[in-house]
Amino acid sequence: MELVQKNIRQRDLMDFVQELAALQLGFCSDEQLTSLLHYMMQAGETAQPEVFLQTLAHSSPQYEELVMTIAQQLEERGRQEGIAVGVERGRQEGRQEGLREGALQIARLMLAKGMDRQAIQELTGLSEQELSQLKH
């Protein structure tokens, strides 16, 4: 644990993966190892988290299943976060598209009522080019 605490923010986790594998043998319960790995993955830095976990798992065969289960959980969490980001982006794009469609519809109505094009541009935020493309 001391090794992790001293190095967690100063170096890539891969730099001391072999030391970690050697130290964890027989010293950690499954619960302790699970907590330690979650902490390392959340607070630590590594360019290749999958490789780090695989190396750690293969270095300690008795913990391989536990480490790989944690890796799968972290992968699933990342997948869920990616989906959430994608959904939010989709919502934002949908809102923007809806606002634009609303402005176009209002501009069509204004043009049909014979309103001044300059006033329509100011009120809707549409450009002259966008107004020119509208059919009323």
CSV table of N, CA, C and O in Angstrom, one decimal:
chain,number,residue,atom,x,y,z
A,1,MET,N,0.8,-1.2,0.0
A,1,MET,CA,0.0,0.0,0.0
A,1,MET,C,0.9,1.3,0.0
A,1,MET,O,0.6,2.2,-0.7
A,2,GLU,N,2.0,1.2,0.8
A,2,GLU,CA,2.9,2.4,0.8
A,2,GLU,C,3.5,2.7,-0.6
A,2,GLU,O,3.6,3.8,-0.9
A,3,LEU,N,3.8,1.6,-1.3
A,3,LEU,CA,4.4,1.8,-2.6
A,3,LEU,C,3.4,2.5,-3.5
A,3,LEU,O,3.7,3.5,-4.2
A,4,VAL,N,2.1,2.2,-3.5
A,4,VAL,CA,1.1,2.8,-4.3
A,4,VAL,C,0.9,4.3,-3.8
A,4,VAL,O,0.9,5.2,-4.7
A,5,GLN,N,0.8,4.5,-2.6
A,5,GLN,CA,0.6,5.8,-2.1
A,5,GLN,C,1.7,6.8,-2.4
A,5,GLN,O,1.5,7.9,-2.8
A,6,LYS,N,2.9,6.3,-2.4
A,6,LYS,CA,4.1,7.2,-2.7
A,6,LYS,C,4.2,7.5,-4.2
A,6,LYS,O,4.7,8.5,-4.6
A,7,ASN,N,3.7,6.6,-5.0
A,7,ASN,CA,4.0,6.7,-6.5
A,7,ASN,C,2.7,7.0,-7.3
A,7,ASN,O,2.9,7.2,-8.5
A,8,ILE,N,1.6,6.9,-6.7
A,8,ILE,CA,0.3,7.0,-7.5
A,8,ILE,C,0.2,8.2,-8.4
A,8,ILE,O,-0.3,8.1,-9.5
A,9,ARG,N,0.7,9.3,-8.0
A,9,ARG,CA,0.6,10.5,-8.8
A,9,ARG,C,1.9,11.0,-9.5
A,9,ARG,O,1.9,11.9,-10.2
A,10,GLN,N,2.9,10.3,-9.2
A,10,GLN,CA,4.2,10.7,-9.7
A,10,GLN,C,4.7,10.0,-10.9
A,10,GLN,O,5.6,10.5,-11.6
A,11,ARG,N,4.2,8.8,-11.1
A,11,ARG,CA,4.7,8.0,-12.2
A,11,ARG,C,3.6,7.2,-12.9
A,11,ARG,O,2.6,7.0,-12.3
A,12,ASP,N,3.9,6.7,-14.0
A,12,ASP,CA,3.0,5.8,-14.7
A,12,ASP,C,2.9,4.5,-13.9
A,12,ASP,O,3.9,4.0,-13.5
A,13,LEU,N,1.7,4.0,-13.7
A,13,LEU,CA,1.5,2.7,-13.0
A,13,LEU,C,2.3,1.6,-13.6
A,13,LEU,O,2.8,0.7,-12.9
A,14,MET,N,2.5,1.6,-14.9
A,14,MET,CA,3.3,0.6,-15.5
A,14,MET,C,4.8,0.5,-15.1
A,14,MET,O,5.4,-0.5,-15.1
A,15,ASP,N,5.3,1.7,-14.6
A,15,ASP,CA,6.6,1.7,-14.1
A,15,ASP,C,6.9,0.8,-12.9
A,15,ASP,O,8.0,0.5,-12.7
A,16,PHE,N,5.9,0.5,-12.2
A,16,PHE,CA,6.1,-0.3,-11.0
A,16,PHE,C,5.1,-1.5,-10.9
A,16,PHE,O,4.9,-2.0,-9.8
A,17,VAL,N,4.6,-1.9,-12.0
A,17,VAL,CA,3.7,-3.0,-12.0
A,17,VAL,C,4.4,-4.3,-11.5
A,17,VAL,O,3.7,-5.1,-10.8
A,18,GLN,N,5.6,-4.6,-11.8
A,18,GLN,CA,6.3,-5.8,-11.3
A,18,GLN,C,6.5,-5.7,-9.8
A,18,GLN,O,6.3,-6.8,-9.2
A,19,GLU,N,6.8,-4.6,-9.3
A,19,GLU,CA,7.0,-4.4,-7.8
A,19,GLU,C,5.6,-4.7,-7.2
A,19,GLU,O,5.6,-5.3,-6.1
A,20,LEU,N,4.6,-4.2,-7.7
A,20,LEU,CA,3.2,-4.4,-7.2
A,20,LEU,C,2.9,-5.8,-7.2
A,20,LEU,O,2.3,-6.4,-6.2
A,21,ALA,N,3.1,-6.5,-8.3
A,21,ALA,CA,2.8,-7.9,-8.4
A,21,ALA,C,3.6,-8.7,-7.3
A,21,ALA,O,3.0,-9.6,-6.7
A,22,ALA,N,4.8,-8.4,-7.1
A,22,ALA,CA,5.6,-9.1,-6.2
A,22,ALA,C,5.2,-8.9,-4.7
A,22,ALA,O,5.1,-9.8,-3.9
A,23,LEU,N,4.8,-7.6,-4.4
A,23,LEU,CA,4.4,-7.3,-3.1
A,23,LEU,C,3.0,-7.8,-2.7
A,23,LEU,O,2.7,-8.1,-1.5
A,24,GLN,N,2.1,-7.9,-3.7
A,24,GLN,CA,0.8,-8.3,-3.3
A,24,GLN,C,0.6,-9.8,-3.0
A,24,GLN,O,-0.3,-10.2,-2.4
A,25,LEU,N,1.6,-10.6,-3.4
A,25,LEU,CA,1.5,-12.1,-3.1
A,25,LEU,C,1.4,-12.3,-1.6
A,25,LEU,O,2.3,-12.0,-0.8
A,26,GLY,N,0.3,-12.9,-1.2
A,26,GLY,CA,0.1,-13.3,0.2
A,26,GLY,C,-0.1,-12.2,1.2
A,26,GLY,O,-0.4,-12.5,2.3
A,27,PHE,N,-0.1,-11.0,0.8
A,27,PHE,CA,-0.2,-9.9,1.7
A,27,PHE,C,-1.6,-9.2,1.7
A,27,PHE,O,-2.0,-8.5,2.6
A,28,CYS,N,-2.4,-9.5,0.7
A,28,CYS,CA,-3.7,-8.9,0.5
A,28,CYS,C,-4.8,-9.9,0.5
A,28,CYS,O,-4.7,-10.9,-0.2
A,29,SER,N,-5.9,-9.5,1.1
A,29,SER,CA,-7.1,-10.3,0.9
A,29,SER,C,-7.7,-9.9,-0.4
A,29,SER,O,-7.3,-8.9,-1.0
A,30,ASP,N,-8.7,-10.7,-0.9
A,30,ASP,CA,-9.4,-10.3,-2.1
A,30,ASP,C,-10.0,-8.9,-2.0
A,30,ASP,O,-10.0,-8.1,-2.9
A,31,GLU,N,-10.6,-8.6,-0.8
A,31,GLU,CA,-11.2,-7.3,-0.6
A,31,GLU,C,-10.2,-6.2,-0.7
A,31,GLU,O,-10.5,-5.1,-1.3
A,32,GLN,N,-9.1,-6.4,0.0
A,32,GLN,CA,-8.0,-5.4,0.0
A,32,GLN,C,-7.5,-5.1,-1.4
A,32,GLN,O,-7.3,-4.0,-1.8
A,33,LEU,N,-7.3,-6.2,-2.1
A,33,LEU,CA,-6.7,-6.1,-3.5
A,33,LEU,C,-7.8,-5.4,-4.4
A,33,LEU,O,-7.4,-4.5,-5.2
A,34,THR,N,-9.0,-5.7,-4.2
A,34,THR,CA,-10.1,-5.1,-5.0
A,34,THR,C,-10.1,-3.6,-4.8
A,34,THR,O,-10.1,-2.8,-5.7
A,35,SER,N,-10.0,-3.2,-3.5
A,35,SER,CA,-10.0,-1.8,-3.1
A,35,SER,C,-8.8,-1.1,-3.7
A,35,SER,O,-8.8,0.0,-4.2
A,36,LEU,N,-7.6,-1.8,-3.5
A,36,LEU,CA,-6.4,-1.2,-4.0
A,36,LEU,C,-6.4,-1.0,-5.5
A,36,LEU,O,-6.0,0.1,-6.0
A,37,LEU,N,-6.9,-1.9,-6.3
A,37,LEU,CA,-6.9,-1.8,-7.7
A,37,LEU,C,-7.9,-0.7,-8.2
A,37,LEU,O,-7.6,0.0,-9.1
A,38,HIS,N,-9.1,-0.6,-7.5
A,38,HIS,CA,-10.0,0.4,-7.8
A,38,HIS,C,-9.3,1.8,-7.6
A,38,HIS,O,-9.5,2.7,-8.4
A,39,TYR,N,-8.6,1.9,-6.4
A,39,TYR,CA,-8.0,3.2,-6.1
A,39,TYR,C,-6.9,3.5,-7.2
A,39,TYR,O,-6.8,4.6,-7.6
A,40,MET,N,-6.1,2.5,-7.5
A,40,MET,CA,-5.1,2.7,-8.6
A,40,MET,C,-5.7,3.2,-9.9
A,40,MET,O,-5.1,4.1,-10.5
A,41,MET,N,-6.8,2.6,-10.3
A,41,MET,CA,-7.4,2.9,-11.6
A,41,MET,C,-8.0,4.3,-11.5
A,41,MET,O,-8.1,5.0,-12.6
A,42,GLN,N,-8.5,4.7,-10.4
A,42,GLN,CA,-9.2,6.0,-10.3
A,42,GLN,C,-8.2,7.1,-10.1
A,42,GLN,O,-8.3,8.2,-10.7
A,43,ALA,N,-7.2,6.9,-9.2
A,43,ALA,CA,-6.3,8.0,-8.8
A,43,ALA,C,-5.0,8.0,-9.6
A,43,ALA,O,-4.3,9.0,-9.8
A,44,GLY,N,-4.6,6.8,-10.1
A,44,GLY,CA,-3.3,6.7,-10.8
A,44,GLY,C,-3.4,7.0,-12.3
A,44,GLY,O,-4.5,7.3,-12.9
A,45,GLU,N,-2.3,7.1,-12.9
A,45,GLU,CA,-2.2,7.4,-14.4
A,45,GLU,C,-1.4,6.3,-15.1
A,45,GLU,O,-0.4,5.8,-14.6
A,46,THR,N,-1.9,5.9,-16.2
A,46,THR,CA,-1.2,5.0,-17.1
A,46,THR,C,-1.7,5.2,-18.5
A,46,THR,O,-2.9,5.4,-18.7
A,47,ALA,N,-0.9,5.1,-19.4
A,47,ALA,CA,-1.3,5.3,-20.8
A,47,ALA,C,-2.1,4.1,-21.3
A,47,ALA,O,-2.9,4.2,-22.2
A,48,GLN,N,-1.8,2.9,-20.7
A,48,GLN,CA,-2.4,1.7,-21.1
A,48,GLN,C,-3.0,0.9,-19.9
A,48,GLN,O,-2.4,0.0,-19.5
A,49,PRO,N,-4.2,1.3,-19.4
A,49,PRO,CA,-4.7,0.7,-18.3
A,49,PRO,C,-5.0,-0.8,-18.5
A,49,PRO,O,-4.8,-1.6,-17.6
A,50,GLU,N,-5.4,-1.2,-19.7
A,50,GLU,CA,-5.7,-2.6,-20.0
A,50,GLU,C,-4.4,-3.5,-19.8
A,50,GLU,O,-4.4,-4.5,-19.2
A,51,VAL,N,-3.3,-2.9,-20.4
A,51,VAL,CA,-2.0,-3.6,-20.3
A,51,VAL,C,-1.6,-3.7,-18.9
A,51,VAL,O,-1.1,-4.8,-18.4
A,52,PHE,N,-1.8,-2.7,-18.1
A,52,PHE,CA,-1.4,-2.7,-16.7
A,52,PHE,C,-2.1,-3.8,-16.0
A,52,PHE,O,-1.5,-4.6,-15.3
A,53,LEU,N,-3.4,-3.9,-16.1
A,53,LEU,CA,-4.2,-4.9,-15.4
A,53,LEU,C,-3.8,-6.3,-15.9
A,53,LEU,O,-3.7,-7.2,-15.1
A,54,GLN,N,-3.6,-6.5,-17.2
A,54,GLN,CA,-3.3,-7.8,-17.7
A,54,GLN,C,-1.9,-8.2,-17.2
A,54,GLN,O,-1.7,-9.4,-16.8
A,55,THR,N,-1.0,-7.3,-17.2
A,55,THR,CA,0.4,-7.6,-16.7
A,55,THR,C,0.3,-8.0,-15.2
A,55,THR,O,0.9,-9.0,-14.8
A,56,LEU,N,-0.5,-7.2,-14.4
A,56,LEU,CA,-0.6,-7.5,-13.0
A,56,LEU,C,-1.3,-8.9,-12.8
A,56,LEU,O,-0.9,-9.7,-12.0
A,57,ALA,N,-2.3,-9.2,-13.6
A,57,ALA,CA,-3.0,-10.5,-13.5
A,57,ALA,C,-2.1,-11.6,-13.8
A,57,ALA,O,-2.1,-12.6,-13.1
A,58,HIS,N,-1.4,-11.5,-14.9
A,58,HIS,CA,-0.5,-12.6,-15.3
A,58,HIS,C,0.7,-12.8,-14.4
A,58,HIS,O,1.2,-13.9,-14.3
A,59,SER,N,1.1,-11.7,-13.7
A,59,SER,CA,2.2,-11.8,-12.7
A,59,SER,C,1.8,-12.5,-11.4
A,59,SER,O,2.6,-13.0,-10.7
A,60,SER,N,0.5,-12.5,-11.2
A,60,SER,CA,0.0,-13.1,-9.9
A,60,SER,C,-1.2,-14.1,-10.3
A,60,SER,O,-2.4,-13.7,-10.2
A,61,PRO,N,-0.9,-15.3,-10.7
A,61,PRO,CA,-1.9,-16.2,-11.2
A,61,PRO,C,-3.1,-16.4,-10.2
A,61,PRO,O,-4.2,-16.5,-10.6
A,62,GLN,N,-2.8,-16.4,-8.9
A,62,GLN,CA,-3.9,-16.6,-7.9
A,62,GLN,C,-4.9,-15.4,-7.9
A,62,GLN,O,-6.0,-15.6,-7.4
A,63,TYR,N,-4.5,-14.3,-8.4
A,63,TYR,CA,-5.4,-13.1,-8.4
A,63,TYR,C,-5.9,-12.8,-9.8
A,63,TYR,O,-6.6,-11.8,-10.0
A,64,GLU,N,-5.5,-13.6,-10.8
A,64,GLU,CA,-5.8,-13.3,-12.2
A,64,GLU,C,-7.3,-13.1,-12.4
A,64,GLU,O,-7.7,-12.1,-13.0
A,65,GLU,N,-8.1,-14.0,-11.9
A,65,GLU,CA,-9.6,-13.9,-12.1
A,65,GLU,C,-10.1,-12.6,-11.5
A,65,GLU,O,-10.9,-11.9,-12.1
A,66,LEU,N,-9.7,-12.3,-10.3
A,66,LEU,CA,-10.1,-11.1,-9.6
A,66,LEU,C,-9.7,-9.9,-10.3
A,66,LEU,O,-10.5,-9.0,-10.5
A,67,VAL,N,-8.5,-9.8,-10.8
A,67,VAL,CA,-8.0,-8.6,-11.5
A,67,VAL,C,-8.7,-8.5,-12.8
A,67,VAL,O,-9.1,-7.3,-13.2
A,68,MET,N,-9.0,-9.5,-13.5
A,68,MET,CA,-9.7,-9.4,-14.8
A,68,MET,C,-11.1,-9.1,-14.6
A,68,MET,O,-11.7,-8.4,-15.4
A,69,THR,N,-11.7,-9.5,-13.5
A,69,THR,CA,-13.1,-9.1,-13.2
A,69,THR,C,-13.2,-7.6,-13.0
A,69,THR,O,-14.1,-6.9,-13.5
A,70,ILE,N,-12.2,-7.1,-12.3
A,70,ILE,CA,-12.1,-5.6,-12.0
A,70,ILE,C,-11.9,-4.9,-13.3
A,70,ILE,O,-12.5,-3.9,-13.6
A,71,ALA,N,-11.1,-5.4,-14.2
A,71,ALA,CA,-10.8,-4.8,-15.5
A,71,ALA,C,-12.1,-4.7,-16.3
A,71,ALA,O,-12.4,-3.7,-16.9
A,72,GLN,N,-12.9,-5.8,-16.2
A,72,GLN,CA,-14.2,-5.8,-17.0
A,72,GLN,C,-15.1,-4.8,-16.4
A,72,GLN,O,-15.9,-4.1,-17.1
A,73,GLN,N,-15.2,-4.7,-15.1
A,73,GLN,CA,-16.0,-3.7,-14.4
A,73,GLN,C,-15.6,-2.3,-14.8
A,73,GLN,O,-16.5,-1.5,-15.1
A,74,LEU,N,-14.4,-2.0,-14.9
A,74,LEU,CA,-13.9,-0.7,-15.3
A,74,LEU,C,-14.2,-0.4,-16.7
A,74,LEU,O,-14.6,0.7,-17.1
A,75,GLU,N,-14.1,-1.4,-17.5
A,75,GLU,CA,-14.4,-1.3,-19.0
A,75,GLU,C,-15.9,-1.0,-19.1
A,75,GLU,O,-16.3,-0.1,-19.9
A,76,GLU,N,-16.7,-1.7,-18.4
A,76,GLU,CA,-18.2,-1.4,-18.5
A,76,GLU,C,-18.5,0.0,-18.0
A,76,GLU,O,-19.3,0.6,-18.6
A,77,ARG,N,-17.9,0.4,-16.9
A,77,ARG,CA,-18.1,1.8,-16.4
A,77,ARG,C,-17.7,2.8,-17.5
A,77,ARG,O,-18.4,3.7,-17.7
A,78,GLY,N,-16.6,2.6,-18.1
A,78,GLY,CA,-16.2,3.5,-19.2
A,78,GLY,C,-17.2,3.5,-20.3
A,78,GLY,O,-17.5,4.5,-20.9
A,79,ARG,N,-17.7,2.3,-20.7
A,79,ARG,CA,-18.7,2.2,-21.8
A,79,ARG,C,-19.9,3.0,-21.4
A,79,ARG,O,-20.5,3.7,-22.2
A,80,GLN,N,-20.4,2.8,-20.2
A,80,GLN,CA,-21.6,3.5,-19.7
A,80,GLN,C,-21.4,5.0,-19.7
A,80,GLN,O,-22.3,5.8,-20.1
A,81,GLU,N,-20.2,5.5,-19.3
A,81,GLU,CA,-19.9,6.9,-19.3
A,81,GLU,C,-19.9,7.4,-20.7
A,81,GLU,O,-20.4,8.5,-21.0
A,82,GLY,N,-19.3,6.6,-21.7
A,82,GLY,CA,-19.3,7.0,-23.1
A,82,GLY,C,-20.7,7.1,-23.6
A,82,GLY,O,-21.0,8.1,-24.4
A,83,ILE,N,-21.6,6.2,-23.3
A,83,ILE,CA,-23.0,6.2,-23.7
A,83,ILE,C,-23.7,7.5,-23.2
A,83,ILE,O,-24.4,8.2,-23.9
A,84,ALA,N,-23.4,7.8,-21.9
A,84,ALA,CA,-24.1,9.0,-21.3
A,84,ALA,C,-23.6,10.3,-22.0
A,84,ALA,O,-24.4,11.2,-22.3
A,85,VAL,N,-22.3,10.3,-22.3
A,85,VAL,CA,-21.8,11.5,-23.0
A,85,VAL,C,-22.5,11.6,-24.4
A,85,VAL,O,-22.9,12.7,-24.9
A,86,GLY,N,-22.6,10.5,-25.1
A,86,GLY,CA,-23.2,10.5,-26.4
A,86,GLY,C,-24.6,10.9,-26.4
A,86,GLY,O,-25.1,11.6,-27.3
A,87,VAL,N,-25.4,10.4,-25.4
A,87,VAL,CA,-26.8,10.8,-25.3
A,87,VAL,C,-26.9,12.3,-25.0
A,87,VAL,O,-27.8,12.9,-25.7
A,88,GLU,N,-26.1,12.8,-24.2
A,88,GLU,CA,-26.2,14.2,-23.9
A,88,GLU,C,-25.8,15.1,-25.1
A,88,GLU,O,-26.5,16.1,-25.4
A,89,ARG,N,-24.8,14.6,-25.8
A,89,ARG,CA,-24.5,15.4,-27.1
A,89,ARG,C,-25.6,15.3,-28.1
A,89,ARG,O,-25.9,16.3,-28.7
A,90,GLY,N,-26.3,14.2,-28.2
A,90,GLY,CA,-27.4,14.0,-29.0
A,90,GLY,C,-28.6,14.9,-28.6
A,90,GLY,O,-29.2,15.6,-29.5
A,91,ARG,N,-28.8,15.1,-27.4
A,91,ARG,CA,-29.8,16.0,-26.9
A,91,ARG,C,-29.5,17.4,-27.2
A,91,ARG,O,-30.4,18.2,-27.6
A,92,GLN,N,-28.2,17.8,-27.0
A,92,GLN,CA,-27.8,19.2,-27.3
A,92,GLN,C,-28.0,19.5,-28.8
A,92,GLN,O,-28.5,20.5,-29.2
A,93,GLU,N,-27.6,18.5,-29.6
A,93,GLU,CA,-27.7,18.7,-31.1
A,93,GLU,C,-29.2,18.8,-31.5
A,93,GLU,O,-29.6,19.6,-32.3
A,94,GLY,N,-30.0,18.0,-30.8
A,94,GLY,CA,-31.5,18.0,-31.1
A,94,GLY,C,-32.1,19.3,-30.7
A,94,GLY,O,-32.9,19.8,-31.4
A,95,ARG,N,-31.7,19.8,-29.6
A,95,ARG,CA,-32.2,21.1,-29.1
A,95,ARG,C,-31.8,22.2,-30.1
A,95,ARG,O,-32.7,23.0,-30.5
A,96,GLN,N,-30.6,22.2,-30.5
A,96,GLN,CA,-30.1,23.2,-31.5
A,96,GLN,C,-30.9,23.1,-32.8
A,96,GLN,O,-31.3,24.1,-33.4
A,97,GLU,N,-31.0,21.9,-33.3
A,97,GLU,CA,-31.8,21.7,-34.5
A,97,GLU,C,-33.2,22.1,-34.4
A,97,GLU,O,-33.8,22.8,-35.3
A,98,GLY,N,-33.8,21.8,-33.2
A,98,GLY,CA,-35.2,22.3,-33.0
A,98,GLY,C,-35.3,23.8,-33.0
A,98,GLY,O,-36.3,24.3,-33.5
A,99,LEU,N,-34.4,24.4,-32.3
A,99,LEU,CA,-34.4,25.9,-32.3
A,99,LEU,C,-34.3,26.5,-33.7
A,99,LEU,O,-35.0,27.4,-34.1
A,100,ARG,N,-33.4,25.9,-34.5
A,100,ARG,CA,-33.2,26.4,-35.8
A,100,ARG,C,-34.5,26.2,-36.7
A,100,ARG,O,-34.9,27.0,-37.4
A,101,GLU,N,-35.1,25.0,-36.6
A,101,GLU,CA,-36.3,24.7,-37.3
A,101,GLU,C,-37.4,25.7,-36.9
A,101,GLU,O,-38.2,26.1,-37.7
A,102,GLY,N,-37.5,26.0,-35.6
A,102,GLY,CA,-38.5,26.9,-35.1
A,102,GLY,C,-38.3,28.3,-35.7
A,102,GLY,O,-39.2,29.0,-36.1
A,103,ALA,N,-37.0,28.7,-35.7
A,103,ALA,CA,-36.7,30.0,-36.3
A,103,ALA,C,-37.1,30.1,-37.8
A,103,ALA,O,-37.6,31.1,-38.3
A,104,LEU,N,-36.8,29.0,-38.5
A,104,LEU,CA,-37.1,28.9,-39.9
A,104,LEU,C,-38.6,29.0,-40.2
A,104,LEU,O,-39.1,29.7,-41.1
A,105,GLN,N,-39.4,28.3,-39.3
A,105,GLN,CA,-40.8,28.3,-39.5
A,105,GLN,C,-41.4,29.6,-39.2
A,105,GLN,O,-42.3,30.1,-39.9
A,106,ILE,N,-40.9,30.3,-38.1
A,106,ILE,CA,-41.4,31.6,-37.8
A,106,ILE,C,-41.0,32.6,-39.0
A,106,ILE,O,-41.9,33.4,-39.3
A,107,ALA,N,-39.8,32.5,-39.5
A,107,ALA,CA,-39.4,33.3,-40.6
A,107,ALA,C,-40.3,33.1,-41.8
A,107,ALA,O,-40.7,34.1,-42.5
A,108,ARG,N,-40.7,31.9,-42.1
A,108,ARG,CA,-41.6,31.6,-43.2
A,108,ARG,C,-42.9,32.4,-43.0
A,108,ARG,O,-43.5,33.0,-43.9
A,109,LEU,N,-43.5,32.3,-41.8
A,109,LEU,CA,-44.7,32.9,-41.5
A,109,LEU,C,-44.6,34.5,-41.6
A,109,LEU,O,-45.5,35.1,-42.2
A,110,MET,N,-43.5,35.0,-41.1
A,110,MET,CA,-43.3,36.4,-41.2
A,110,MET,C,-43.2,36.9,-42.7
A,110,MET,O,-43.7,37.9,-43.0
A,111,LEU,N,-42.5,36.1,-43.5
A,111,LEU,CA,-42.3,36.4,-44.9
A,111,LEU,C,-43.7,36.4,-45.6
A,111,LEU,O,-44.0,37.3,-46.4
A,112,ALA,N,-44.5,35.4,-45.2
A,112,ALA,CA,-45.8,35.3,-45.8
A,112,ALA,C,-46.7,36.4,-45.4
A,112,ALA,O,-47.6,36.8,-46.2
A,113,LYS,N,-46.5,37.0,-44.3
A,113,LYS,CA,-47.3,38.2,-43.8
A,113,LYS,C,-46.7,39.5,-44.4
A,113,LYS,O,-47.2,40.6,-44.1
A,114,GLY,N,-45.6,39.4,-45.1
A,114,GLY,CA,-45.0,40.6,-45.8
A,114,GLY,C,-44.2,41.4,-44.9
A,114,GLY,O,-43.9,42.6,-45.2
A,115,MET,N,-43.6,40.9,-43.8
A,115,MET,CA,-42.8,41.6,-42.9
A,115,MET,C,-41.5,42.0,-43.6
A,115,MET,O,-41.0,41.2,-44.5
A,116,ASP,N,-40.8,43.0,-43.1
A,116,ASP,CA,-39.5,43.5,-43.6
A,116,ASP,C,-38.5,42.4,-43.4
A,116,ASP,O,-38.4,41.9,-42.2
A,117,ARG,N,-37.7,42.1,-44.4
A,117,ARG,CA,-36.6,41.1,-44.3
A,117,ARG,C,-35.6,41.4,-43.2
A,117,ARG,O,-35.2,40.5,-42.5
A,118,GLN,N,-35.3,42.7,-43.1
A,118,GLN,CA,-34.3,43.1,-42.1
A,118,GLN,C,-34.8,42.8,-40.6
A,118,GLN,O,-34.1,42.3,-39.8
A,119,ALA,N,-36.1,43.1,-40.4
A,119,ALA,CA,-36.7,42.8,-39.1
A,119,ALA,C,-36.8,41.3,-38.8
A,119,ALA,O,-36.5,40.9,-37.7
A,120,ILE,N,-37.1,40.5,-39.9
A,120,ILE,CA,-37.1,39.1,-39.7
A,120,ILE,C,-35.7,38.6,-39.3
A,120,ILE,O,-35.6,37.7,-38.4
A,121,GLN,N,-34.7,39.1,-40.0
A,121,GLN,CA,-33.3,38.7,-39.6
A,121,GLN,C,-33.0,39.0,-38.2
A,121,GLN,O,-32.4,38.1,-37.5
A,122,GLU,N,-33.4,40.2,-37.8
A,122,GLU,CA,-33.1,40.6,-36.4
A,122,GLU,C,-33.8,39.7,-35.4
A,122,GLU,O,-33.3,39.4,-34.3
A,123,LEU,N,-35.1,39.4,-35.6
A,123,LEU,CA,-35.9,38.7,-34.7
A,123,LEU,C,-35.6,37.2,-34.6
A,123,LEU,O,-35.7,36.6,-33.6
A,124,THR,N,-35.2,36.6,-35.8
A,124,THR,CA,-35.0,35.2,-35.8
A,124,THR,C,-33.5,34.8,-35.7
A,124,THR,O,-33.2,33.7,-35.4
A,125,GLY,N,-32.6,35.8,-36.0
A,125,GLY,CA,-31.2,35.5,-36.0
A,125,GLY,C,-30.7,34.8,-37.3
A,125,GLY,O,-29.6,34.3,-37.4
A,126,LEU,N,-31.6,34.7,-38.3
A,126,LEU,CA,-31.2,34.1,-39.5
A,126,LEU,C,-30.5,35.0,-40.4
A,126,LEU,O,-30.7,36.3,-40.3
A,127,SER,N,-29.6,34.5,-41.3
A,127,SER,CA,-28.9,35.4,-42.2
A,127,SER,C,-29.7,35.7,-43.5
A,127,SER,O,-30.8,35.0,-43.7
A,128,GLU,N,-29.3,36.6,-44.3
A,128,GLU,CA,-30.0,36.9,-45.5
A,128,GLU,C,-30.0,35.7,-46.4
A,128,GLU,O,-31.0,35.4,-47.1
A,129,GLN,N,-28.9,35.0,-46.5
A,129,GLN,CA,-28.8,33.8,-47.3
A,129,GLN,C,-29.9,32.8,-46.9
A,129,GLN,O,-30.5,32.1,-47.7
A,130,GLU,N,-30.0,32.6,-45.5
A,130,GLU,CA,-31.0,31.6,-45.0
A,130,GLU,C,-32.4,32.0,-45.4
A,130,GLU,O,-33.2,31.2,-45.8
A,131,LEU,N,-32.7,33.3,-45.3
A,131,LEU,CA,-34.0,33.8,-45.6
A,131,LEU,C,-34.3,33.6,-47.1
A,131,LEU,O,-35.4,33.3,-47.5
A,132,SER,N,-33.2,33.8,-47.9
A,132,SER,CA,-33.4,33.7,-49.4
A,132,SER,C,-33.7,32.3,-49.8
A,132,SER,O,-34.4,32.0,-50.8
A,133,GLN,N,-33.3,31.3,-49.0
A,133,GLN,CA,-33.5,29.9,-49.3
A,133,GLN,C,-34.9,29.5,-48.9
A,133,GLN,O,-35.4,28.4,-49.3
A,134,LEU,N,-35.6,30.3,-48.1
A,134,LEU,CA,-37.0,29.9,-47.6
A,134,LEU,C,-38.0,30.1,-48.7
A,134,LEU,O,-38.0,31.0,-49.5
A,135,LYS,N,-38.9,29.1,-48.7
A,135,LYS,CA,-40.1,29.3,-49.6
A,135,LYS,C,-41.3,29.5,-48.8
A,135,LYS,O,-41.6,28.8,-47.8
A,136,HIS,N,-42.0,30.5,-49.1
A,136,HIS,CA,-43.2,30.9,-48.3
A,136,HIS,C,-44.5,30.8,-49.2
A,136,HIS,O,-44.5,30.6,-50.3
